[in-house]
Short mmCIF file of C-alpha atoms in Angstrom, two decimals:
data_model
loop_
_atom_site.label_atom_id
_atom_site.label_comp_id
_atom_site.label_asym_id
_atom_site.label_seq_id
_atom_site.Cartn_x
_atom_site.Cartn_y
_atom_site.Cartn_z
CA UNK A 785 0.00 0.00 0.00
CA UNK A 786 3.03 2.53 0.68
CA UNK A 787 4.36 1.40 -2.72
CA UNK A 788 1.01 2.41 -4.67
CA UNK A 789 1.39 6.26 -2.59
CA UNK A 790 4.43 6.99 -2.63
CA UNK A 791 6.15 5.30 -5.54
CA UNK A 792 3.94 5.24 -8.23
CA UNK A 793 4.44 7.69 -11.19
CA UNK A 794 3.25 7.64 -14.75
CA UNK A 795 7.56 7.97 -15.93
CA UNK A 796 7.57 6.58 -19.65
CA UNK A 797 4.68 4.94 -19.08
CA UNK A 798 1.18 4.64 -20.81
CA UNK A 799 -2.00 5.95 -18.47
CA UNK A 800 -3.51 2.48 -18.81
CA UNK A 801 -0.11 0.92 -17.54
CA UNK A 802 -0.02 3.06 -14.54
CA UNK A 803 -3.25 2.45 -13.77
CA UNK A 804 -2.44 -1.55 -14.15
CA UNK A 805 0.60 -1.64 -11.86
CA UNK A 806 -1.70 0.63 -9.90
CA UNK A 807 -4.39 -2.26 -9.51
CA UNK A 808 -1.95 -4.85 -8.92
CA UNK A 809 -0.45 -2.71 -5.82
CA UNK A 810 -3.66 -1.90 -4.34
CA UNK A 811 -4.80 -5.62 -4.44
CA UNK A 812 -8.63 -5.52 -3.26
CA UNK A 813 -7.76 -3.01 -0.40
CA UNK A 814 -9.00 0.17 -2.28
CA UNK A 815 -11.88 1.42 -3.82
CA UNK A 816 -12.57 2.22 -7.45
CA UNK A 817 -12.96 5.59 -6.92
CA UNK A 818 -10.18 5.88 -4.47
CA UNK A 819 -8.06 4.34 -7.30
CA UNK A 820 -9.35 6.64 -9.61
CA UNK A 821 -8.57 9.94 -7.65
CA UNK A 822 -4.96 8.20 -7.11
CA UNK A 823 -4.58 7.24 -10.66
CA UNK A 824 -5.94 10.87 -11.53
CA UNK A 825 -3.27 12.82 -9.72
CA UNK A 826 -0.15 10.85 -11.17
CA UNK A 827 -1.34 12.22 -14.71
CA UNK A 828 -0.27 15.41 -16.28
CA UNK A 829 -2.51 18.57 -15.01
CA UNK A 830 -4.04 18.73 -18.44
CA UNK A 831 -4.93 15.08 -18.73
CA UNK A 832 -6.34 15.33 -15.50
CA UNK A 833 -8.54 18.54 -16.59
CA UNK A 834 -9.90 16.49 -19.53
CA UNK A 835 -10.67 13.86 -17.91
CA UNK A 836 -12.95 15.19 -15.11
CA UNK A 837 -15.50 15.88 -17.92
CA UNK A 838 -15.85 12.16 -17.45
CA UNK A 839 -17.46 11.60 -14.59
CA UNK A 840 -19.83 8.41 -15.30
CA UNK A 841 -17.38 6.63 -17.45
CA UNK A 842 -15.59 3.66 -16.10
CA UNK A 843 -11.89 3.40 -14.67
CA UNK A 844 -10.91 1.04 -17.87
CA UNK A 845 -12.41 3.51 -20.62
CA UNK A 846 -11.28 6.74 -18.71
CA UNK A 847 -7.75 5.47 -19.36
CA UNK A 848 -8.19 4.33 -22.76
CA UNK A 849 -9.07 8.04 -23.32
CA UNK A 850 -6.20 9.18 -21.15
CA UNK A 851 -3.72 7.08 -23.61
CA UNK A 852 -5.44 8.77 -26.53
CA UNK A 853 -4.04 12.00 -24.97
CA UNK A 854 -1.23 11.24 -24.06
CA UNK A 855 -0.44 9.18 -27.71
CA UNK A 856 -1.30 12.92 -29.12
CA UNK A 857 1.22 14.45 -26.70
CA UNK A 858 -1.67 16.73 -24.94
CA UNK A 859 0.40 17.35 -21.31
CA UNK A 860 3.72 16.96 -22.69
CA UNK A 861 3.41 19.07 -25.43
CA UNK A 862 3.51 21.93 -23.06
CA UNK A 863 6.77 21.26 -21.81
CA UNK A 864 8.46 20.86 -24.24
CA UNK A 865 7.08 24.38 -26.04
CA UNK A 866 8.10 25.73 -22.78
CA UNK A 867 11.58 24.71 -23.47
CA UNK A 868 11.69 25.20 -26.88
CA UNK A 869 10.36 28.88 -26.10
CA UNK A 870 12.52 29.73 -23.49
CA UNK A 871 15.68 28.68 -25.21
CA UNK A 872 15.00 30.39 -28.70
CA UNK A 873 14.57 33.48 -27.87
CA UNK A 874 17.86 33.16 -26.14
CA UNK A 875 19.79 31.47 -28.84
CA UNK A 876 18.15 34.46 -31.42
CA UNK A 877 19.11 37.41 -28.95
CA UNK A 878 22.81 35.71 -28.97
CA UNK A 879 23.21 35.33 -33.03
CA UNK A 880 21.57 38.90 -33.16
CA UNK A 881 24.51 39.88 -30.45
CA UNK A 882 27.63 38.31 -32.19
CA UNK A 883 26.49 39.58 -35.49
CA UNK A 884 25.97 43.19 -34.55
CA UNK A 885 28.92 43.23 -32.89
CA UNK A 886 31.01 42.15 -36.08
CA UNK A 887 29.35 44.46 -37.99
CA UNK A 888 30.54 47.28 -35.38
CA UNK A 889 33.81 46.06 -35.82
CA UNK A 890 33.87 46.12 -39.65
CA UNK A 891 32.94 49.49 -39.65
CA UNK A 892 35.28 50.86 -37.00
CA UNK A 893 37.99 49.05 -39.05
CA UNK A 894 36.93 50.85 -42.12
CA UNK A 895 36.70 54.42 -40.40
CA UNK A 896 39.97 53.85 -39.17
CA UNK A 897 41.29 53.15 -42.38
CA UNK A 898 39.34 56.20 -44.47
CA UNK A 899 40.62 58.43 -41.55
CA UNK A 900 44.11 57.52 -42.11
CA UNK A 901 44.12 57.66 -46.03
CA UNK A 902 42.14 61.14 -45.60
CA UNK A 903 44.96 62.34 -43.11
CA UNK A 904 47.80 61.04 -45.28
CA UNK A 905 46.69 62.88 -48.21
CA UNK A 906 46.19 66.02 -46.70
CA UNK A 907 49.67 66.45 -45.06
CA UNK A 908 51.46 64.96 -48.28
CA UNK A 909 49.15 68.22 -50.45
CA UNK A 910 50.20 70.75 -47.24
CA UNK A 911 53.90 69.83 -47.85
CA UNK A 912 53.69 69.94 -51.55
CA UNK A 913 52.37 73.35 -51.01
CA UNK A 914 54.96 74.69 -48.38
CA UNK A 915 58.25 73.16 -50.12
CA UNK A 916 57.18 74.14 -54.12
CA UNK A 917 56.70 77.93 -53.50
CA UNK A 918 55.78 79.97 -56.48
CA UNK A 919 58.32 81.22 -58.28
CA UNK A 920 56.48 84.00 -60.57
CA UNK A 921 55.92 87.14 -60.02
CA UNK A 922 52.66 87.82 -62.16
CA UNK A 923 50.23 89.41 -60.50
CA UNK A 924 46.70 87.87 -59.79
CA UNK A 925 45.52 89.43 -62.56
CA UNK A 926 47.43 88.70 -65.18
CA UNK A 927 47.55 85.39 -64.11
CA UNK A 928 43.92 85.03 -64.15
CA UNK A 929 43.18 87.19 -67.46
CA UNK A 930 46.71 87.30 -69.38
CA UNK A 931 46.60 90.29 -71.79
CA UNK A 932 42.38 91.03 -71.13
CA UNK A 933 43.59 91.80 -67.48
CA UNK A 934 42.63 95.93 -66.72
CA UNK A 935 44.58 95.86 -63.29
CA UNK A 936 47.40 94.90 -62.34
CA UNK A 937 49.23 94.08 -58.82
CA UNK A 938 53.10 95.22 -58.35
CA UNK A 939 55.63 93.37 -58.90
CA UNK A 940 54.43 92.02 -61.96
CA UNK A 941 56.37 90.47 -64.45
CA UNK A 942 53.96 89.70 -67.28
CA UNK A 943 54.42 90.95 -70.58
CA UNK A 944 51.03 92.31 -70.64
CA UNK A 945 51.54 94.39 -67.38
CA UNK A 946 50.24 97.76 -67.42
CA UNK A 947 53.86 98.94 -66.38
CA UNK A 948 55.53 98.20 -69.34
CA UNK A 949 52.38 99.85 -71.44
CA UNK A 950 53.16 102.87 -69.31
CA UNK A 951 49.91 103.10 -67.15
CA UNK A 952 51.74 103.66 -64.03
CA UNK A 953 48.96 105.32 -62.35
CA UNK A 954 46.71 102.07 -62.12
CA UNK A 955 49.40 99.91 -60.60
CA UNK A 956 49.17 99.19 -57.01
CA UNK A 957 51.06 97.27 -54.75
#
């Protein structure tokens, strides 16, 4: 009798088979109905909650239709949604994770390689600018305009220079 309360559990096992072993435990020292509300509470909660509908049906059929359940998976379906829910969502969240944080890295990589072209080219143009100083001595505009140029900027050197026409008055320096 301690065997059949305290051992008992539906495991692997088919609802019909528990309630078998069950029988053979209890011998002819328990009722059918005391059977049944043992029987009842070793099944999963919702096997149990579809079978209470049953009230008039005999112990025998009640767990043929508990095996139809539990063939369909109704009671351990839940489960194993529960796990398959909980550890998605966490799997997803970590591919998401990994792959935004190589994308972060590809694209500090290439700013740090734009920002070092973008500074190399601008100190190579600076020096080309400081160590090639210009060597004429045309003014603006005759450098811009050539002989259409009306002003003119001293020192110029331009043939075209209002200087050598002999318009010194416009000349300024």
């Amino acid at each position: 009798m301690r065997t059949l309360l305290e051992t008992t559990e539906l495991g692997d096992k088919t609802p019909s088979v528990l309630l078998r072993e069950m029988r053979t435990l209890a011998g002819t020292n328990v009722t059918d109905n005391m059977l049944r509300t043992l029987w009842l509470q070793r099944l999963p909660t919702r096997i149990q909650e579809l079978l209470t509908v049953l009230d008039d049906v005999s112990l025998d059929k009640l767990a043929a239709c508990a095996d139809k359940a539990h063939d369909r998976g109704i009671g351990q379906g839940v489960i194993a949604i529960a796990g398959t829910v909980q550890s998605d969502p966490l799997q997803t969240l970590n591919n998401q994770i990994s792959e935004l944080a190589k994308q972060v890295a590809a694209i500090g990589k290439r700013r740090a390689r734009s920002k070092t072209r973008g500074r190399s080219r601008t100190k190579s143009g600076s020096r080309k600018r400081d160590q090639t100083p210009e060597q004429s001595t045309t003014c603006y505009y005759h450098q811009r305009f050539k002989e259409k140029a009306w002003k003119c900027l001293l020192p110029c050197d331009s043939e075209h220079s209002l200087a050598k026409r002999g318009n010194s008055n416009d000349h300024r320096q």
